[in-house]
PDB file of C-alpha atoms in Angstrom:
ATOM      1  CA  MET A   1      10.064  25.127  43.009  1.00 50.00           C
ATOM      2  CA  ASN A   2       8.226  28.107  44.770  1.00 59.00           C
ATOM      3  CA  GLU A   3      11.071  30.278  44.681  1.00 60.00           C
ATOM      4  CA  ARG A   4      10.764  34.059  43.897  1.00 58.00           C
ATOM      5  CA  ILE A   5      11.448  35.042  40.671  1.00 57.00           C
ATOM      6  CA  GLU A   6      13.181  38.570  40.303  1.00 54.00           C
ATOM      7  CA  THR A   7      14.441  40.677  37.807  1.00 51.00           C
ATOM      8  CA  PRO A   8      18.422  40.477  37.080  1.00 56.00           C
ATOM      9  CA  THR A   9      18.882  43.901  38.973  1.00 60.00           C
ATOM     10  CA  GLY A  10      17.359  42.268  41.625  1.00 57.00           C
ATOM     11  CA  THR A  11      14.154  44.622  42.030  1.00 59.00           C
ATOM     12  CA  PRO A  12      10.976  43.210  41.587  1.00 58.00           C
ATOM     13  CA  VAL A  13       8.712  43.781  38.493  1.00 57.00           C
ATOM     14  CA  PRO A  14       6.499  46.582  39.413  1.00 56.00           C
ATOM     15  CA  SER A  15       2.523  45.926  39.477  1.00 59.00           C
ATOM     16  CA  PRO A  16      -0.188  48.043  38.061  1.00 54.00           C
ATOM     17  CA  ARG A  17      -1.320  50.733  40.732  1.00 62.00           C
ATOM     18  CA  THR A  18      -4.545  51.275  39.034  1.00 66.00           C
ATOM     19  CA  PRO A  19      -6.566  49.018  36.300  1.00 66.00           C
ATOM     20  CA  GLY A  20      -5.676  49.771  33.003  1.00 66.00           C
ATOM     21  CA  GLU A  21      -2.164  50.806  33.612  1.00 66.00           C
ATOM     22  CA  PRO A  22       0.681  49.002  31.822  1.00 64.00           C
ATOM     23  CA  TYR A  23       3.077  46.549  33.661  1.00 65.00           C
ATOM     24  CA  THR A  24       5.577  48.260  31.503  1.00 68.00           C
ATOM     25  CA  GLN A  25       7.463  51.778  31.749  1.00 69.00           C
ATOM     26  CA  LEU A  26       5.985  54.340  29.469  1.00 70.00           C
ATOM     27  CA  ARG A  27       9.110  55.989  28.655  1.00 73.00           C
ATOM     28  CA  ASP A  28      12.878  54.249  28.363  1.00 72.00           C
ATOM     29  CA  GLU A  29      16.110  55.223  30.240  1.00 73.00           C
ATOM     30  CA  ARG A  30      16.482  58.390  27.395  1.00 76.00           C
ATOM     31  CA  GLY A  31      13.087  59.269  28.032  1.00 73.00           C
ATOM     32  CA  GLU A  32      11.679  58.270  24.730  1.00 76.00           C
ATOM     33  CA  PRO A  33       8.520  56.371  24.387  1.00 74.00           C
ATOM     34  CA  MET A  34       8.533  52.713  24.455  1.00 67.00           C
ATOM     35  CA  THR A  35       7.642  50.788  21.326  1.00 66.00           C
ATOM     36  CA  ARG A  36       7.598  47.454  20.277  1.00 60.00           C
ATOM     37  CA  GLY A  37      10.854  46.942  18.753  1.00 56.00           C
ATOM     38  CA  GLY A  38      11.018  50.377  17.884  1.00 49.00           C
ATOM     39  CA  MET A  39       9.225  49.806  14.773  1.00 46.00           C
ATOM     40  CA  GLU A  40       5.625  51.071  15.603  1.00 48.00           C
ATOM     41  CA  PRO A  41       4.419  54.201  17.401  1.00 48.00           C
ATOM     42  CA  ALA A  42       3.832  53.626  21.470  1.00 48.00           C
ATOM     43  CA  GLY A  43       0.489  52.044  22.568  1.00 50.00           C
ATOM     44  CA  LYS A  44      -0.281  50.705  19.152  1.00 49.00           C
ATOM     45  CA  LEU A  45       0.398  47.017  17.988  1.00 50.00           C
ATOM     46  CA  GLY A  46       0.404  46.901  14.143  1.00 51.00           C
ATOM     47  CA  GLY A  47      -2.041  49.909  13.789  1.00 50.00           C
ATOM     48  CA  HIS A  48      -4.656  48.308  16.029  1.00 56.00           C
ATOM     49  CA  ALA A  49      -5.293  48.481  19.939  1.00 60.00           C
ATOM     50  CA  ARG A  50      -4.907  44.834  21.385  1.00 72.00           C
ATOM     51  CA  GLU A  51      -8.152  43.692  22.861  1.00 83.00           C
ATOM     52  CA  PRO A  52      -8.492  40.555  25.082  1.00 86.00           C
ATOM     53  CA  LEU A  53     -10.422  37.462  23.572  1.00 85.00           C
ATOM     54  CA  THR A  54     -14.098  37.093  25.142  1.00 91.00           C
ATOM     55  CA  ARG A  55     -15.134  33.922  26.396  1.00 91.00           C
ATOM     56  CA  THR A  56     -17.012  32.750  23.621  1.00 93.00           C
ATOM     57  CA  GLU A  57     -14.028  33.464  20.895  1.00 92.00           C
ATOM     58  CA  ARG A  58     -11.764  31.399  23.487  1.00 92.00           C
ATOM     59  CA  LEU A  59     -14.372  28.651  23.243  1.00 95.00           C
ATOM     60  CA  LEU A  60     -14.360  28.721  19.491  1.00 95.00           C
ATOM     61  CA  VAL A  61     -10.745  28.752  19.443  1.00 95.00           C
ATOM     62  CA  THR A  62     -10.602  26.009  21.550  1.00 95.00           C
ATOM     63  CA  MET A  63     -13.259  24.131  19.719  1.00 96.00           C
ATOM     64  CA  PHE A  64     -11.150  24.640  16.709  1.00 96.00           C
ATOM     65  CA  VAL A  65      -7.788  23.450  17.950  1.00 96.00           C
ATOM     66  CA  THR A  66      -9.427  20.109  19.396  1.00 97.00           C
ATOM     67  CA  MET A  67     -11.407  19.569  16.079  1.00 97.00           C
ATOM     68  CA  PHE A  68      -8.232  19.834  14.044  1.00 97.00           C
ATOM     69  CA  ALA A  69      -6.127  17.814  16.725  1.00 97.00           C
ATOM     70  CA  THR A  70      -8.906  15.360  16.507  1.00 97.00           C
ATOM     71  CA  MET A  71      -8.776  15.079  12.706  1.00 97.00           C
ATOM     72  CA  LEU A  72      -5.027  15.185  12.724  1.00 96.00           C
ATOM     73  CA  ALA A  73      -5.187  12.180  15.268  1.00 96.00           C
ATOM     74  CA  ALA A  74      -8.039  10.482  13.096  1.00 96.00           C
ATOM     75  CA  GLY A  75      -6.073  10.700   9.943  1.00 95.00           C
ATOM     76  CA  ALA A  76      -2.757   9.335  11.906  1.00 95.00           C
ATOM     77  CA  LEU A  77      -4.695   6.305  13.052  1.00 95.00           C
ATOM     78  CA  GLY A  78      -6.197   5.949   9.514  1.00 94.00           C
ATOM     79  CA  PHE A  79      -2.696   5.997   7.994  1.00 94.00           C
ATOM     80  CA  THR A  80      -1.714   3.547  10.449  1.00 94.00           C
ATOM     81  CA  THR A  81      -4.307   1.329   9.906  1.00 94.00           C
ATOM     82  CA  LEU A  82      -4.149   1.430   6.221  1.00 94.00           C
ATOM     83  CA  SER A  83      -0.224   0.835   6.537  1.00 94.00           C
ATOM     84  CA  GLY A  84      -0.760  -2.143   8.405  1.00 93.00           C
ATOM     85  CA  GLN A  85      -3.401  -3.563   5.930  1.00 94.00           C
ATOM     86  CA  MET A  86      -1.193  -2.647   3.072  1.00 95.00           C
ATOM     87  CA  LEU A  87       1.538  -4.804   4.522  1.00 94.00           C
ATOM     88  CA  GLU A  88      -0.556  -7.740   5.205  1.00 94.00           C
ATOM     89  CA  LEU A  89      -1.853  -7.755   1.667  1.00 95.00           C
ATOM     90  CA  GLN A  90       2.123  -7.307   0.350  1.00 95.00           C
ATOM     91  CA  ASN A  91       2.684 -10.897   2.264  1.00 95.00           C
ATOM     92  CA  GLN A  92      -0.484 -12.219   0.928  1.00 96.00           C
ATOM     93  CA  MET A  93       1.117 -11.214  -2.576  1.00 96.00           C
ATOM     94  CA  LEU A  94       4.448 -12.711  -1.935  1.00 96.00           C
ATOM     95  CA  ASP A  95       3.070 -15.802  -0.748  1.00 96.00           C
ATOM     96  CA  PHE A  96       0.621 -15.792  -4.005  1.00 96.00           C
ATOM     97  CA  GLN A  97       3.744 -15.192  -6.179  1.00 96.00           C
ATOM     98  CA  LYS A  98       5.354 -18.046  -4.544  1.00 96.00           C
ATOM     99  CA  GLN A  99       2.705 -20.423  -4.993  1.00 96.00           C
ATOM    100  CA  ILE A 100       2.253 -19.501  -8.799  1.00 96.00           C
ATOM    101  CA  GLY A 101       6.291 -20.251  -9.074  1.00 95.00           C
ATOM    102  CA  GLU A 102       5.485 -23.324  -7.493  1.00 96.00           C
ATOM    103  CA  LEU A 103       2.581 -24.352 -10.148  1.00 96.00           C
ATOM    104  CA  SER A 104       4.781 -22.756 -12.884  1.00 96.00           C
ATOM    105  CA  GLU A 105       7.210 -25.430 -12.141  1.00 96.00           C
ATOM    106  CA  ARG A 106       4.864 -28.367 -11.724  1.00 96.00           C
ATOM    107  CA  MET A 107       3.267 -27.107 -15.337  1.00 96.00           C
ATOM    108  CA  ALA A 108       6.872 -27.181 -16.592  1.00 95.00           C
ATOM    109  CA  ARG A 109       7.391 -30.663 -15.607  1.00 96.00           C
ATOM    110  CA  VAL A 110       4.200 -31.736 -16.837  1.00 95.00           C
ATOM    111  CA  GLU A 111       4.548 -30.058 -20.305  1.00 96.00           C
ATOM    112  CA  THR A 112       8.130 -31.940 -20.659  1.00 95.00           C
ATOM    113  CA  ARG A 113       6.326 -35.255 -19.717  1.00 96.00           C
ATOM    114  CA  LEU A 114       3.641 -34.716 -22.505  1.00 95.00           C
ATOM    115  CA  THR A 115       6.215 -34.090 -24.973  1.00 95.00           C
ATOM    116  CA  SER A 116       7.659 -37.546 -24.230  1.00 95.00           C
ATOM    117  CA  VAL A 117       4.460 -39.062 -24.208  1.00 95.00           C
ATOM    118  CA  GLU A 118       3.740 -37.477 -27.632  1.00 95.00           C
ATOM    119  CA  THR A 119       7.348 -38.565 -28.948  1.00 95.00           C
ATOM    120  CA  ARG A 120       6.252 -41.954 -28.066  1.00 95.00           C
ATOM    121  CA  LEU A 121       3.090 -42.025 -29.404  1.00 95.00           C
ATOM    122  CA  THR A 122       4.474 -40.591 -32.573  1.00 95.00           C
ATOM    123  CA  SER A 123       6.764 -43.250 -32.785  1.00 95.00           C
ATOM    124  CA  VAL A 124       4.264 -45.840 -31.986  1.00 95.00           C
ATOM    125  CA  GLU A 125       1.967 -44.333 -34.939  1.00 95.00           C
ATOM    126  CA  THR A 126       4.822 -44.483 -37.226  1.00 95.00           C
ATOM    127  CA  ARG A 127       5.328 -48.508 -36.373  1.00 95.00           C
ATOM    128  CA  LEU A 128       1.813 -48.812 -36.543  1.00 95.00           C
ATOM    129  CA  THR A 129       1.791 -47.557 -40.303  1.00 95.00           C
ATOM    130  CA  SER A 130       4.649 -49.802 -41.058  1.00 94.00           C
ATOM    131  CA  VAL A 131       2.779 -52.884 -39.692  1.00 94.00           C
ATOM    132  CA  GLU A 132      -0.143 -51.832 -41.601  1.00 95.00           C
ATOM    133  CA  THR A 133       1.725 -51.702 -44.673  1.00 94.00           C
ATOM    134  CA  ARG A 134       3.507 -55.011 -44.346  1.00 94.00           C
ATOM    135  CA  LEU A 135       0.155 -56.512 -43.593  1.00 93.00           C
ATOM    136  CA  THR A 136      -1.270 -55.011 -46.541  1.00 93.00           C
ATOM    137  CA  SER A 137       1.688 -56.223 -48.795  1.00 91.00           C
ATOM    138  CA  VAL A 138       1.160 -60.070 -47.271  1.00 90.00           C
ATOM    139  CA  GLU A 139      -2.745 -59.954 -47.992  1.00 88.00           C
ATOM    140  CA  THR A 140      -1.849 -58.813 -51.570  1.00 88.00           C
ATOM    141  CA  GLN A 141       0.615 -61.552 -52.099  1.00 87.00           C
ATOM    142  CA  ILE A 142      -1.730 -64.035 -50.646  1.00 85.00           C
ATOM    143  CA  GLN A 143      -4.888 -63.019 -52.610  1.00 83.00           C
ATOM    144  CA  THR A 144      -2.690 -62.804 -55.825  1.00 86.00           C
ATOM    145  CA  ARG A 145      -1.134 -66.313 -55.168  1.00 83.00           C
ATOM    146  CA  LEU A 146      -4.373 -68.321 -53.725  1.00 79.00           C
ATOM    147  CA  GLY A 147      -6.990 -65.929 -55.273  1.00 73.00           C
ATOM    148  CA  PRO A 148      -9.661 -63.853 -53.225  1.00 70.00           C
ATOM    149  CA  ALA A 149     -10.424 -64.969 -49.847  1.00 66.00           C
ATOM    150  CA  PRO A 150     -13.477 -67.129 -48.970  1.00 67.00           C
ATOM    151  CA  ASP A 151     -16.584 -65.395 -47.615  1.00 68.00           C
ATOM    152  CA  THR A 152     -16.218 -66.457 -43.969  1.00 67.00           C
ATOM    153  CA  ARG A 153     -19.964 -64.449 -43.330  1.00 71.00           C
ATOM    154  CA  ASN A 154     -21.800 -66.932 -45.487  1.00 68.00           C
ATOM    155  CA  PRO A 155     -20.212 -70.127 -45.549  1.00 61.00           C
ATOM    156  CA  ALA A 156     -23.173 -71.658 -48.053  1.00 62.00           C
ATOM    157  CA  GLY A 157     -22.385 -68.959 -50.468  1.00 56.00           C
ATOM    158  CA  LEU A 158     -25.791 -67.535 -50.400  1.00 57.00           C
TER     159      LEU A 158
END
């Protein structure tokens, strides 16, 4: 774990002799200036010199990254919470659907029974109408043959 890392040729990486001196060589094997990918002039990064971030800038970047990570974590937590609540609501809806199905079946049975009772009542009504007609006929025949019925409420004829 604490082994010394060396370059593939076995020579250690040179360290700067004075502050501000680069770690890399200024010229390559052919003597040409070292550039970044051969696309930019030596010593420039995208046309701008690279300056290290100040302590305040690093603190701001850290705060931004922390806030972003916190917001991301809060969103994930909220999503998880809402997912659990939606799953619970979905289960409740399934229970309600089962209960509504059972009530619907009961209502169908009650409706069948009511239809049966209605049919019976219609039959009874028809029979009562027939009995009423026959009684009226009997009453008419009695009045025709025997005369009007005596008034039973007033026996003295007053």
